[in-house]
Amino acid sequence: MSAWRQAGLNYINYSQIAARLVRQALKSDLRVEAAKRDEANVRVTQWKDGKPIIDKQ
């Protein structure tokens, strides 16, 4: 069994922790660029009867 699984983590949690530690270990000029890649945007679309439900706001 892998160490991350023995620690009670799933692979996603393990990889997030590892990525954060690598970014913290970078030199300051490279750390800024890596911080930009750390941001994520997620768009959720609900579907009904095979068609997306368009939210009118």
CSV table of N, CA and C in Angstrom, one decimal:
chain,number,residue,atom,x,y,z
A,1,MET,N,0.9,-1.2,0.0
A,1,MET,CA,0.0,0.0,0.0
A,1,MET,C,0.9,1.2,0.0
A,2,SER,N,0.5,2.2,-0.7
A,2,SER,CA,1.3,3.4,-0.9
A,2,SER,C,1.2,4.3,0.4
A,3,ALA,N,2.2,5.1,0.6
A,3,ALA,CA,2.3,5.9,1.8
A,3,ALA,C,1.2,6.9,1.9
A,4,TRP,N,0.7,7.5,0.8
A,4,TRP,CA,-0.3,8.5,0.9
A,4,TRP,C,-1.7,7.8,1.2
A,5,ARG,N,-1.8,6.6,0.8
A,5,ARG,CA,-3.1,5.8,1.1
A,5,ARG,C,-3.0,5.4,2.6
A,6,GLN,N,-1.9,5.1,3.1
A,6,GLN,CA,-1.8,4.7,4.5
A,6,GLN,C,-2.0,5.9,5.4
A,7,ALA,N,-1.7,7.1,4.9
A,7,ALA,CA,-1.9,8.3,5.6
A,7,ALA,C,-3.4,8.8,5.6
A,8,GLY,N,-4.2,8.0,4.9
A,8,GLY,CA,-5.7,8.3,4.8
A,8,GLY,C,-6.0,9.3,3.8
A,9,LEU,N,-5.2,9.5,2.8
A,9,LEU,CA,-5.4,10.5,1.7
A,9,LEU,C,-5.8,9.8,0.4
A,10,ASN,N,-6.6,10.4,-0.4
A,10,ASN,CA,-6.8,9.9,-1.7
A,10,ASN,C,-5.8,10.5,-2.7
A,11,TYR,N,-5.7,10.1,-3.9
A,11,TYR,CA,-4.7,10.6,-4.8
A,11,TYR,C,-4.8,12.1,-5.1
A,12,ILE,N,-6.0,12.6,-5.2
A,12,ILE,CA,-6.2,14.0,-5.5
A,12,ILE,C,-5.7,14.8,-4.3
A,13,ASN,N,-6.0,14.5,-3.1
A,13,ASN,CA,-5.5,15.2,-1.9
A,13,ASN,C,-4.0,15.2,-1.9
A,14,TYR,N,-3.4,14.0,-2.1
A,14,TYR,CA,-2.0,13.8,-2.1
A,14,TYR,C,-1.3,14.7,-3.2
A,15,SER,N,-1.9,14.7,-4.4
A,15,SER,CA,-1.2,15.5,-5.5
A,15,SER,C,-1.4,17.0,-5.2
A,16,GLN,N,-2.5,17.4,-4.6
A,16,GLN,CA,-2.6,18.8,-4.2
A,16,GLN,C,-1.6,19.3,-3.2
A,17,ILE,N,-1.4,18.4,-2.2
A,17,ILE,CA,-0.4,18.8,-1.2
A,17,ILE,C,1.0,18.8,-1.8
A,18,ALA,N,1.3,17.8,-2.7
A,18,ALA,CA,2.7,17.8,-3.3
A,18,ALA,C,2.9,19.0,-4.2
A,19,ALA,N,1.9,19.4,-5.0
A,19,ALA,CA,2.0,20.6,-5.8
A,19,ALA,C,2.2,21.8,-5.0
A,20,ARG,N,1.5,22.0,-3.9
A,20,ARG,CA,1.6,23.1,-3.0
A,20,ARG,C,3.0,23.2,-2.5
A,21,LEU,N,3.6,22.1,-2.1
A,21,LEU,CA,5.0,22.1,-1.5
A,21,LEU,C,6.0,22.4,-2.6
A,22,VAL,N,5.8,21.9,-3.8
A,22,VAL,CA,6.7,22.2,-4.9
A,22,VAL,C,6.7,23.7,-5.2
A,23,ARG,N,5.5,24.3,-5.2
A,23,ARG,CA,5.4,25.8,-5.5
A,23,ARG,C,6.0,26.6,-4.4
A,24,GLN,N,5.9,26.1,-3.2
A,24,GLN,CA,6.6,26.9,-2.1
A,24,GLN,C,8.1,26.8,-2.1
A,25,ALA,N,8.6,25.7,-2.7
A,25,ALA,CA,10.0,25.5,-2.8
A,25,ALA,C,10.7,26.3,-3.9
A,26,LEU,N,9.9,26.9,-4.8
A,26,LEU,CA,10.4,27.6,-6.0
A,26,LEU,C,11.1,28.9,-5.5
A,27,LYS,N,12.0,29.4,-6.4
A,27,LYS,CA,12.5,30.7,-6.1
A,27,LYS,C,11.4,31.7,-6.3
A,28,SER,N,11.6,32.9,-5.7
A,28,SER,CA,10.5,33.9,-5.7
A,28,SER,C,10.0,34.3,-7.1
A,29,ASP,N,10.9,34.5,-8.0
A,29,ASP,CA,10.5,34.9,-9.4
A,29,ASP,C,9.7,33.8,-10.1
A,30,LEU,N,10.0,32.6,-9.9
A,30,LEU,CA,9.3,31.5,-10.5
A,30,LEU,C,8.0,31.2,-9.7
A,31,ARG,N,8.0,31.5,-8.4
A,31,ARG,CA,6.8,31.3,-7.6
A,31,ARG,C,5.6,32.1,-8.0
A,32,VAL,N,5.9,33.3,-8.5
A,32,VAL,CA,4.8,34.1,-9.0
A,32,VAL,C,4.1,33.5,-10.2
A,33,GLU,N,4.9,33.0,-11.1
A,33,GLU,CA,4.3,32.4,-12.3
A,33,GLU,C,3.6,31.1,-11.9
A,34,ALA,N,4.1,30.4,-11.0
A,34,ALA,CA,3.4,29.1,-10.6
A,34,ALA,C,2.1,29.4,-9.9
A,35,ALA,N,2.1,30.5,-9.1
A,35,ALA,CA,0.8,30.9,-8.4
A,35,ALA,C,-0.3,31.2,-9.4
A,36,LYS,N,0.0,31.7,-10.6
A,36,LYS,CA,-1.0,32.0,-11.6
A,36,LYS,C,-1.6,30.7,-12.1
A,37,ARG,N,-0.8,29.7,-12.2
A,37,ARG,CA,-1.3,28.4,-12.7
A,37,ARG,C,-2.1,27.7,-11.7
A,38,ASP,N,-2.0,28.1,-10.4
A,38,ASP,CA,-2.7,27.4,-9.3
A,38,ASP,C,-4.2,27.7,-9.3
A,39,GLU,N,-4.6,28.8,-10.0
A,39,GLU,CA,-6.0,29.2,-10.0
A,39,GLU,C,-6.7,28.2,-10.9
A,40,ALA,N,-8.0,27.9,-10.6
A,40,ALA,CA,-8.8,27.1,-11.4
A,40,ALA,C,-10.2,27.7,-11.5
A,41,ASN,N,-10.8,27.5,-12.6
A,41,ASN,CA,-12.1,28.0,-12.9
A,41,ASN,C,-13.0,26.8,-13.2
A,42,VAL,N,-14.1,26.7,-12.6
A,42,VAL,CA,-15.0,25.6,-12.8
A,42,VAL,C,-16.4,26.1,-13.2
A,43,ARG,N,-17.0,25.5,-14.2
A,43,ARG,CA,-18.3,25.9,-14.7
A,43,ARG,C,-19.2,24.7,-14.6
A,44,VAL,N,-20.3,24.8,-13.9
A,44,VAL,CA,-21.2,23.7,-13.7
A,44,VAL,C,-22.4,23.9,-14.5
A,45,THR,N,-22.8,22.9,-15.3
A,45,THR,CA,-24.0,23.0,-16.1
A,45,THR,C,-25.0,21.9,-15.7
A,46,GLN,N,-26.2,22.2,-15.4
A,46,GLN,CA,-27.1,21.2,-15.0
A,46,GLN,C,-27.8,20.8,-16.3
A,47,TRP,N,-28.1,19.5,-16.4
A,47,TRP,CA,-28.8,18.9,-17.6
A,47,TRP,C,-30.1,18.3,-17.2
A,48,LYS,N,-31.0,18.3,-18.1
A,48,LYS,CA,-32.3,17.7,-17.9
A,48,LYS,C,-32.8,17.2,-19.3
A,49,ASP,N,-33.2,16.0,-19.4
A,49,ASP,CA,-33.7,15.3,-20.6
A,49,ASP,C,-32.7,15.5,-21.8
A,50,GLY,N,-31.4,15.4,-21.5
A,50,GLY,CA,-30.4,15.5,-22.5
A,50,GLY,C,-30.0,16.8,-23.0
A,51,LYS,N,-30.6,17.9,-22.3
A,51,LYS,CA,-30.3,19.3,-22.8
A,51,LYS,C,-29.8,20.1,-21.5
A,52,PRO,N,-28.9,21.0,-21.8
A,52,PRO,CA,-28.5,21.9,-20.6
A,52,PRO,C,-29.6,22.8,-20.2
A,53,ILE,N,-29.7,23.0,-18.9
A,53,ILE,CA,-30.7,24.0,-18.4
A,53,ILE,C,-29.9,25.3,-18.3
A,54,ILE,N,-30.4,26.3,-19.1
A,54,ILE,CA,-29.8,27.6,-19.1
A,54,ILE,C,-30.4,28.5,-18.0
A,55,ASP,N,-29.5,29.0,-17.2
A,55,ASP,CA,-29.9,29.8,-16.0
A,55,ASP,C,-30.0,31.2,-16.5
A,56,LYS,N,-31.2,31.8,-16.4
A,56,LYS,CA,-31.4,33.2,-16.9
A,56,LYS,C,-31.4,34.1,-15.6
A,57,GLN,N,-30.2,34.8,-15.5
A,57,GLN,CA,-30.0,35.7,-14.3
A,57,GLN,C,-29.9,37.1,-14.7
